[in-house]
Coordinates of C-alpha atoms in Angstrom, one line a residue:
Chain A
X1 CA -172.6 119.0 149.6
X2 CA -173.7 115.4 148.4
X3 CA -173.3 115.0 144.7
X4 CA -174.4 111.8 142.8
X5 CA -173.7 110.7 139.4
X6 CA -176.7 109.0 137.9
X7 CA -175.2 105.6 137.2
X8 CA -177.0 103.8 134.1
X9 CA -176.1 101.9 131.3
X10 CA -174.0 104.6 129.7
X11 CA -170.4 104.3 130.4
X12 CA -167.6 107.1 131.3
X13 CA -168.9 107.1 135.2
X14 CA -165.3 106.2 136.1
X15 CA -163.7 109.6 135.2
X16 CA -166.4 111.7 136.0
X17 CA -165.9 110.1 139.4
X18 CA -162.3 110.6 139.0
X19 CA -162.4 114.3 138.3
X20 CA -164.9 115.2 141.0
X21 CA -162.3 113.5 143.5
X22 CA -159.6 115.4 142.0
X23 CA -162.0 118.5 142.9
X24 CA -162.3 117.3 146.4
X25 CA -165.7 115.6 146.2
X26 CA -166.7 112.0 147.2
X27 CA -169.9 111.3 144.6
X28 CA -172.3 108.7 145.1
X29 CA -172.8 106.2 142.3
X30 CA -176.6 105.3 142.0
X31 CA -179.3 104.9 140.0
X32 CA -181.7 104.8 142.5
X33 CA -184.8 107.7 143.0
X34 CA -184.8 107.0 146.7
X35 CA -180.7 108.0 147.0
X36 CA -181.0 110.9 144.4
X37 CA -183.3 112.4 146.7
X38 CA -180.9 113.2 149.5
X39 CA -178.2 114.7 147.4
X40 CA -177.3 118.4 146.3
X41 CA -176.2 118.1 142.4
X42 CA -176.9 115.1 140.0
X43 CA -174.8 114.9 137.2
X44 CA -176.0 113.0 134.2
X45 CA -173.4 111.6 132.4
X46 CA -173.0 108.9 129.3
X47 CA -171.3 107.8 126.5
X48 CA -173.4 105.4 124.6
X49 CA -176.5 104.9 122.5
X50 CA -179.7 107.3 123.1
X51 CA -182.3 104.7 122.7
X52 CA -181.1 102.0 125.1
X53 CA -180.3 104.7 127.3
X54 CA -183.4 105.9 127.6
X55 CA -185.2 102.8 128.1
X56 CA -182.8 102.1 131.3
X57 CA -184.1 105.6 132.3
X58 CA -187.6 104.9 132.1
X59 CA -187.4 101.5 133.7
X60 CA -186.1 102.9 136.7
X61 CA -188.6 105.5 137.1
X62 CA -185.1 107.9 136.4
X63 CA -187.3 109.9 133.6
X64 CA -189.9 111.0 135.9
X65 CA -187.7 112.0 138.6
X66 CA -185.4 114.1 136.4
X67 CA -188.2 115.7 134.7
X68 CA -189.7 116.7 138.1
X69 CA -186.3 117.3 140.2
X70 CA -185.3 121.0 141.0
X71 CA -181.5 120.1 142.1
X72 CA -179.1 121.3 140.1
X73 CA -178.6 118.4 137.2
X74 CA -175.7 118.3 135.0
X75 CA -176.0 116.7 131.5
X76 CA -172.7 115.4 130.1
X77 CA -172.6 114.4 126.5
X78 CA -175.6 111.9 126.0
X79 CA -176.7 112.8 129.2
X80 CA -177.1 116.4 127.7
X81 CA -178.7 114.8 124.3
X82 CA -181.4 112.9 126.5
X83 CA -182.3 116.3 128.2
X84 CA -183.5 117.7 124.8
X85 CA -186.3 117.2 123.0
X86 CA -185.6 114.4 120.4
X87 CA -182.5 112.5 119.1
X88 CA -181.8 111.3 115.4
X89 CA -179.9 108.3 117.1
X90 CA -182.7 105.5 116.7
X91 CA -185.6 107.9 116.9
X92 CA -185.6 108.6 120.3
X93 CA -187.9 111.0 122.3
X94 CA -186.0 112.7 124.9
X95 CA -186.5 114.3 128.4
X96 CA -187.7 117.7 126.6
X97 CA -186.0 119.9 129.1
X98 CA -184.1 121.8 126.6
X99 CA -186.0 122.6 123.7
X100 CA -183.9 121.3 121.1
X101 CA -183.4 118.3 118.7
X102 CA -180.2 116.2 118.3
X103 CA -179.1 115.5 114.9
X104 CA -176.4 113.2 113.1
X105 CA -173.5 115.2 111.9
X106 CA -173.6 115.1 107.9
X107 CA -171.8 112.2 106.7
X108 CA -169.3 114.2 104.1
X109 CA -166.5 114.9 107.2
X110 CA -165.1 113.0 109.7
X111 CA -167.1 111.3 112.6
X112 CA -167.0 111.5 115.3
X113 CA -166.2 114.8 116.1
X114 CA -163.3 114.1 118.0
X115 CA -160.7 116.1 120.0
X116 CA -160.3 119.7 121.1
X117 CA -162.3 122.6 119.6
X118 CA -163.6 125.9 121.0
X119 CA -166.4 127.2 123.0
X120 CA -167.6 130.9 122.3
X121 CA -170.9 132.9 122.5
X122 CA -170.5 132.0 126.6
X123 CA -173.1 133.1 129.0
X124 CA -174.7 131.9 132.2
X125 CA -173.3 130.3 135.5
X126 CA -171.2 127.3 134.1
X127 CA -168.9 129.4 132.2
X128 CA -168.5 132.5 135.0
X129 CA -164.5 133.1 134.7
X130 CA -164.2 130.8 131.3
X131 CA -162.9 132.6 128.9
X132 CA -164.5 133.0 125.3
X133 CA -162.6 130.5 123.0
X134 CA -161.1 127.6 125.6
X135 CA -160.8 124.5 124.5
X136 CA -162.6 121.6 125.3
X137 CA -162.2 118.2 124.6
X138 CA -165.5 116.4 122.6
X139 CA -166.4 112.7 121.0
X140 CA -169.9 113.1 119.9
X141 CA -171.4 111.8 116.2
X142 CA -175.0 113.6 117.4
X143 CA -175.3 117.1 118.5
X144 CA -177.9 119.9 120.1
X145 CA -179.0 122.1 117.1
X146 CA -177.6 125.3 117.6
X147 CA -180.4 127.5 119.8
X148 CA -180.8 130.9 121.4
X149 CA -181.1 129.4 125.0
X150 CA -177.8 127.8 124.5
X151 CA -175.0 129.3 126.7
X152 CA -172.0 127.9 124.4
X153 CA -171.8 127.3 120.6
X154 CA -169.4 125.5 118.9
X155 CA -168.9 125.1 115.0
X156 CA -167.6 121.2 113.8
X157 CA -169.2 120.9 110.2
X158 CA -172.3 123.3 111.4
X159 CA -172.6 125.3 114.5
X160 CA -174.1 123.7 117.2
X161 CA -175.4 124.4 121.1
X162 CA -172.0 123.2 123.2
X163 CA -173.9 123.6 126.2
X164 CA -177.4 124.7 127.3
X165 CA -178.9 126.0 130.7
X166 CA -182.8 126.0 131.7
X167 CA -183.6 127.0 135.5
X168 CA -181.9 124.2 137.6
X169 CA -180.7 122.1 134.2
X170 CA -177.6 122.8 132.8
X171 CA -176.0 120.5 129.8
X172 CA -172.7 120.2 128.0
X173 CA -171.6 118.1 125.1
X174 CA -167.9 118.4 125.8
X175 CA -166.3 116.4 128.4
X176 CA -165.4 118.6 131.2
X177 CA -163.9 115.9 133.0
X178 CA -161.7 115.2 130.2
X179 CA -160.8 119.1 129.5
X180 CA -157.6 120.0 131.6
X181 CA -158.2 123.1 133.8
X182 CA -160.9 124.5 131.8
X183 CA -163.3 121.5 132.3
X184 CA -162.1 121.7 135.9
X185 CA -163.5 125.6 136.4
X186 CA -166.6 124.4 134.4
X187 CA -167.3 121.5 136.9
X188 CA -166.4 123.6 139.8
X189 CA -168.6 126.6 138.9
X190 CA -171.7 123.5 138.6
X191 CA -170.5 122.4 142.1
X192 CA -170.4 125.7 143.4
X193 CA -173.8 127.4 142.0
Chain B
X1 CA -162.2 124.9 114.6
X2 CA -161.0 121.3 116.0
X3 CA -157.3 121.3 116.5
X4 CA -155.0 118.8 115.2
X5 CA -153.5 117.3 118.4
X6 CA -150.2 116.3 119.8
X7 CA -149.8 112.9 121.9
X8 CA -146.9 111.7 123.5
X9 CA -146.3 108.0 123.8
X10 CA -145.1 106.2 126.9
X11 CA -143.6 103.0 126.6
X12 CA -144.1 101.3 130.0
X13 CA -142.1 98.2 131.0
X14 CA -142.3 96.9 134.7
X15 CA -143.9 100.3 136.0
X16 CA -141.4 102.8 134.4
X17 CA -141.3 104.8 131.5
X18 CA -138.5 103.3 129.2
X19 CA -136.6 104.8 126.7
X20 CA -134.8 102.9 124.0
X21 CA -133.6 102.4 120.4
X22 CA -135.6 99.4 118.3
X23 CA -136.8 98.1 122.0
X24 CA -133.2 97.5 122.8
X25 CA -131.1 99.5 125.8
X26 CA -134.1 100.4 127.7
X27 CA -133.3 102.9 130.1
X28 CA -136.0 104.3 132.8
X29 CA -137.2 107.6 132.0
X30 CA -139.1 108.1 135.3
X31 CA -142.8 107.6 136.7
X32 CA -145.4 106.9 133.9
X33 CA -147.9 109.0 135.9
X34 CA -145.6 111.9 137.1
X35 CA -144.1 112.2 133.7
X36 CA -148.1 112.0 132.1
X37 CA -148.8 114.8 134.5
X38 CA -146.0 116.9 133.1
X39 CA -146.7 116.4 129.3
X40 CA -150.3 117.6 130.2
X41 CA -149.1 120.4 132.1
X42 CA -146.9 121.4 128.8
X43 CA -150.0 121.2 126.6
X44 CA -150.3 117.3 125.3
X45 CA -153.9 116.8 123.7
X46 CA -153.8 113.4 124.7
X47 CA -151.4 110.7 125.8
X48 CA -150.9 107.2 124.8
X49 CA -149.4 104.3 127.3
X50 CA -147.9 101.3 125.7
X51 CA -147.4 98.2 127.8
X52 CA -143.9 96.5 125.7
X53 CA -144.1 93.8 128.3
X54 CA -147.5 92.9 127.9
X55 CA -147.0 89.7 129.5
X56 CA -149.9 87.8 131.4
X57 CA -148.1 88.4 134.8
X58 CA -147.9 92.3 133.9
X59 CA -151.5 92.2 133.4
X60 CA -152.1 93.1 137.4
X61 CA -149.8 95.8 137.9
X62 CA -150.8 97.3 134.0
X63 CA -154.5 97.5 135.2
X64 CA -153.2 99.1 138.5
X65 CA -151.0 101.9 136.4
X66 CA -153.6 102.8 134.1
X67 CA -156.2 103.6 137.6
X68 CA -153.3 105.8 139.1
X69 CA -153.4 107.7 135.6
X70 CA -156.6 108.0 135.5
X71 CA -157.0 109.2 139.0
X72 CA -154.6 112.4 137.7
X73 CA -155.2 112.8 134.9
X74 CA -157.5 115.5 133.4
X75 CA -156.7 114.8 129.5
X76 CA -158.1 111.8 127.6
X77 CA -155.4 108.8 127.6
X78 CA -155.2 105.5 125.6
X79 CA -153.5 102.7 126.5
X80 CA -152.3 99.9 124.5
X81 CA -150.0 96.7 124.2
X82 CA -151.2 93.1 124.7
X83 CA -154.5 93.2 124.0
X84 CA -155.8 90.1 122.7
X85 CA -159.5 89.4 123.4
X86 CA -162.8 91.6 124.4
X87 CA -161.9 91.0 128.0
X88 CA -158.7 92.8 128.0
X89 CA -160.4 96.0 126.3
X90 CA -162.8 95.8 129.0
X91 CA -160.5 95.4 131.9
X92 CA -158.9 98.5 130.2
X93 CA -161.4 100.8 129.9
X94 CA -163.0 99.9 133.4
X95 CA -159.5 100.7 134.9
X96 CA -160.2 104.2 133.4
X97 CA -158.8 104.6 130.2
X98 CA -160.5 106.4 127.5
X99 CA -159.4 104.7 124.4
X100 CA -157.3 101.0 123.9
X101 CA -155.7 100.2 120.7
X102 CA -155.7 96.9 119.3
X103 CA -153.0 95.4 116.7
X104 CA -151.9 92.1 115.9
X105 CA -155.3 90.5 117.6
X106 CA -156.8 92.5 115.3
X107 CA -154.9 91.4 111.9
X108 CA -155.7 87.5 113.4
X109 CA -159.0 88.3 113.9
X110 CA -160.6 91.0 112.0
X111 CA -164.4 90.2 113.7
X112 CA -162.6 91.3 116.9
X113 CA -162.7 95.0 115.8
X114 CA -166.0 94.8 115.0
X115 CA -167.1 92.8 118.4
X116 CA -165.0 95.9 120.2
X117 CA -166.9 98.7 118.5
X118 CA -170.5 97.3 119.1
X119 CA -169.6 96.5 122.5
X120 CA -168.0 99.8 123.8
X121 CA -168.6 102.6 120.9
X122 CA -166.3 103.2 117.9
X123 CA -165.0 106.1 120.0
X124 CA -162.4 104.1 121.8
X125 CA -161.2 101.8 119.9
X126 CA -157.9 102.7 117.9
X127 CA -156.6 100.4 115.5
X128 CA -152.3 100.5 115.7
X129 CA -151.0 100.0 112.0
X130 CA -147.4 98.9 112.1
X131 CA -146.7 99.6 108.1
X132 CA -143.4 99.2 106.0
X133 CA -142.7 100.6 102.2
X134 CA -141.4 97.4 100.2
X135 CA -141.3 97.7 96.4
X136 CA -143.7 101.0 96.2
X137 CA -146.2 99.1 98.5
X138 CA -147.2 99.7 102.0
X139 CA -147.2 96.7 104.0
X140 CA -149.2 95.3 107.3
X141 CA -146.4 93.8 110.0
X142 CA -147.8 92.5 113.2
X143 CA -145.9 91.4 116.4
X144 CA -143.7 94.2 117.1
X145 CA -143.0 94.1 113.3
X146 CA -141.5 90.9 113.1
X147 CA -144.2 89.3 110.6
X148 CA -145.2 90.8 107.5
X149 CA -149.1 90.0 106.5
X150 CA -151.0 90.0 103.4
X151 CA -152.4 92.6 104.1
X152 CA -152.0 96.5 102.0
X153 CA -151.9 99.4 104.7
X154 CA -154.8 101.3 102.9
X155 CA -156.8 98.2 102.5
X156 CA -156.5 97.0 106.0
X157 CA -157.1 100.7 107.4
X158 CA -160.4 100.5 105.0
X159 CA -161.4 97.1 106.1
X160 CA -161.1 98.2 110.2
X161 CA -162.8 101.6 109.5
X162 CA -165.7 99.3 108.4
X163 CA -165.7 97.2 111.1
X164 CA -166.2 100.0 113.7
X165 CA -162.5 101.2 114.5
X166 CA -162.7 104.8 115.9
X167 CA -159.5 106.1 114.7
X168 CA -156.1 104.4 113.1
X169 CA -152.6 105.1 114.7
X170 CA -150.1 104.4 111.7
X171 CA -146.5 103.9 112.4
X172 CA -143.9 103.7 109.6
X173 CA -141.4 101.0 110.4
X174 CA -139.5 103.1 107.7
X175 CA -139.6 106.3 109.6
X176 CA -139.7 104.7 113.3
X177 CA -136.6 105.9 115.5
X178 CA -134.7 107.4 112.4
X179 CA -135.5 111.5 113.3
X180 CA -136.1 112.0 109.7
X181 CA -139.7 113.2 109.6
X182 CA -143.1 111.5 109.4
X183 CA -144.2 109.4 106.3
X184 CA -146.7 112.0 105.2
X185 CA -146.9 110.5 101.9
X186 CA -149.0 107.0 103.5
X187 CA -150.7 109.3 106.2
X188 CA -152.0 111.7 103.5
X189 CA -153.4 108.8 101.3
X190 CA -154.8 106.8 104.6
X191 CA -156.3 110.8 106.1
X192 CA -157.9 111.5 102.5
X193 CA -159.5 108.1 102.5
X194 CA -160.5 107.6 105.5
X195 CA -163.8 108.9 107.3
X196 CA -162.2 108.7 110.6
X197 CA -159.1 110.3 112.3
X198 CA -155.3 109.4 111.6
X199 CA -152.8 109.5 113.9
X200 CA -149.4 109.4 112.5
X201 CA -146.3 108.2 114.4
X202 CA -142.8 107.3 113.3
X203 CA -140.0 109.5 112.5
X204 CA -140.6 112.8 114.7
X205 CA -137.2 114.5 114.8
X206 CA -138.2 118.4 114.5
X207 CA -141.0 120.9 115.0
X208 CA -140.5 121.2 111.1
X209 CA -141.8 117.4 110.6
X210 CA -144.7 118.0 112.7
X211 CA -145.5 120.7 110.5
X212 CA -145.0 119.1 107.4
X213 CA -147.2 115.8 108.4
X214 CA -150.0 118.4 109.2
X215 CA -150.0 120.5 106.6
X216 CA -149.1 117.9 103.5
X217 CA -149.6 114.7 105.5
X218 CA -153.1 115.9 106.8
X219 CA -153.0 114.2 109.8
X220 CA -155.5 114.6 112.5
X221 CA -152.5 113.9 115.5
X222 CA -149.2 113.4 115.7
X223 CA -147.7 110.8 118.3
X224 CA -143.9 110.7 119.3
X225 CA -141.9 109.5 122.1
X226 CA -138.5 110.0 121.8
X227 CA -138.2 114.0 120.9
X228 CA -140.4 114.4 124.1
X229 CA -138.6 112.2 126.8
X230 CA -135.0 112.9 125.7
X231 CA -135.7 116.6 126.0
X232 CA -135.0 117.8 122.7
X233 CA -138.8 119.2 122.0
X234 CA -140.9 120.9 124.5
X235 CA -145.1 119.6 124.0
X236 CA -145.4 123.8 124.4
X237 CA -143.1 125.4 122.2
X238 CA -143.9 122.5 119.6
X239 CA -147.5 123.7 119.7
X240 CA -146.4 127.7 119.4
X241 CA -144.5 127.1 116.9
X242 CA -147.4 125.0 114.7
X243 CA -149.5 127.6 115.5
X244 CA -147.4 130.3 114.1
X245 CA -147.6 129.0 111.2
X246 CA -150.9 128.2 110.6
X247 CA -151.9 124.8 112.2
X248 CA -154.8 124.9 114.8
X249 CA -153.9 123.6 118.1
X250 CA -155.0 124.0 121.4
X251 CA -152.8 126.7 123.6

C-alpha cells in the first residue's frame, strides 16, 4: 500500500507524516502528478489560506488531477475546504467535489474554533467503529456548511459538516493526526478502505 | 460542545524534564517524551514543553527533542522558551511543534507578533504573559519575571490579539508556585474581553482550583506542572471530577 501526502504551500505536512509512520506506513511527500499516479491513497492536508493554496494547486496541475482521480483521497482541514464548491476565505472557488460552501464563523464567539469537540450523526466508511460523540481536535476559522451528505456533524456556534464522503473522496474538518486514538482509528479506516 | 482543556507543562533542562520551586533546586523527573506520552494516555488535551535553559548551544538538542515528541505524540503540543526571532519559530514548527509561545521578545518588539501570525497563521502563535498584581493593577513582566514593563496585562493582551496572536497564556506570578488556586479575577477579565482563547497558569494545587478557574474564571484551558509531576493529581481523575461538576471536558 503506497500512500502520498500532497505537499503544497500549506503547512502541517509533518504531523500527518508522523501520524502515518506511527501506523506503520511510509508516506511519499509530493506535489508531482506523475508520482501521485503511482500511489494507492492520497492525503490532502493543509493549514493555511484558501486562495493562495488553490493558486498553487492550479499552477501544478493538481486541481485537474484531483478532479479526475479515482483513487481514495482524504482532505484534512483546508484540504476538505478546497474540495468544496466555494470558500468565503478570500472569495475562493473550490474543486467542487462536495456540493457545499465554506463559511466564516460569525465574529461573536471565539475564532478560531480551537480544541476538542464532539462529532455526531456519524456514518460512512471513515467512521466504522468510531463511537458517536467521540472527541476530535479542531483548529479552523472557516467551516463547511451543514449538508445532508455530511458523514459527521459538529456544533460550534452553528452545526457544520465535520466530515464528508462522496465516491472516492473523503474530507474531515478536524485533524485526525492530532486527535489521539480516535484520530488514528479514522486514519486507519481510510488507509484500509 | 467545545471542551475546556487541561495542559500539563514540562520544563526541560538539558534534555530532562525537571521540577523545582521558582527555578531553584531543579530535580530531574524523567524523559520528556515518555512523560508526555504518559500524560497523553491519562487524557491530557495538549502538552506544553518549555526550554528553561534556552541557551544558544542548547538549540539543536531542543529541536531534536521537539522532533522526538512530534513523532511519538498523537495530540497537539506547544513549545516555548528562548524564542527571539521569526527563525526560531520557523525551526520549532518545522521540527513538528503545533504551536510556539513567545514572551519577552514580543514585549521588546510587538511587531514580531504581527510578523509571526502573518507568516505562520494565528493558530500556532501563543503569546505568554507573566503578570504580577501590584497596588490593584496587573503588570506585565519579562525575562522570567525579573523585569517589569510599562504594560498592564489586559492592554498588552489586547495589543497582541490585534496583532494576530492565536491564544494567550497568562501566568500569575503572585499565584505561581503557591498551590492556592489560580488568579481567577484577572483570567476572567481577559477571557471576557478577548476574542481568542485564554490559557491560565500558576497556582494549581487541587481539583477545586481547576473547577473555580473554569466556572468563575471562564478560562478556555488550564496549564499546570508540579501538581501533575509530583503525582498529587492524575489528569484522568481531575477530568472526571470536572465533568461531574458540569464542566465540558474530553474523557
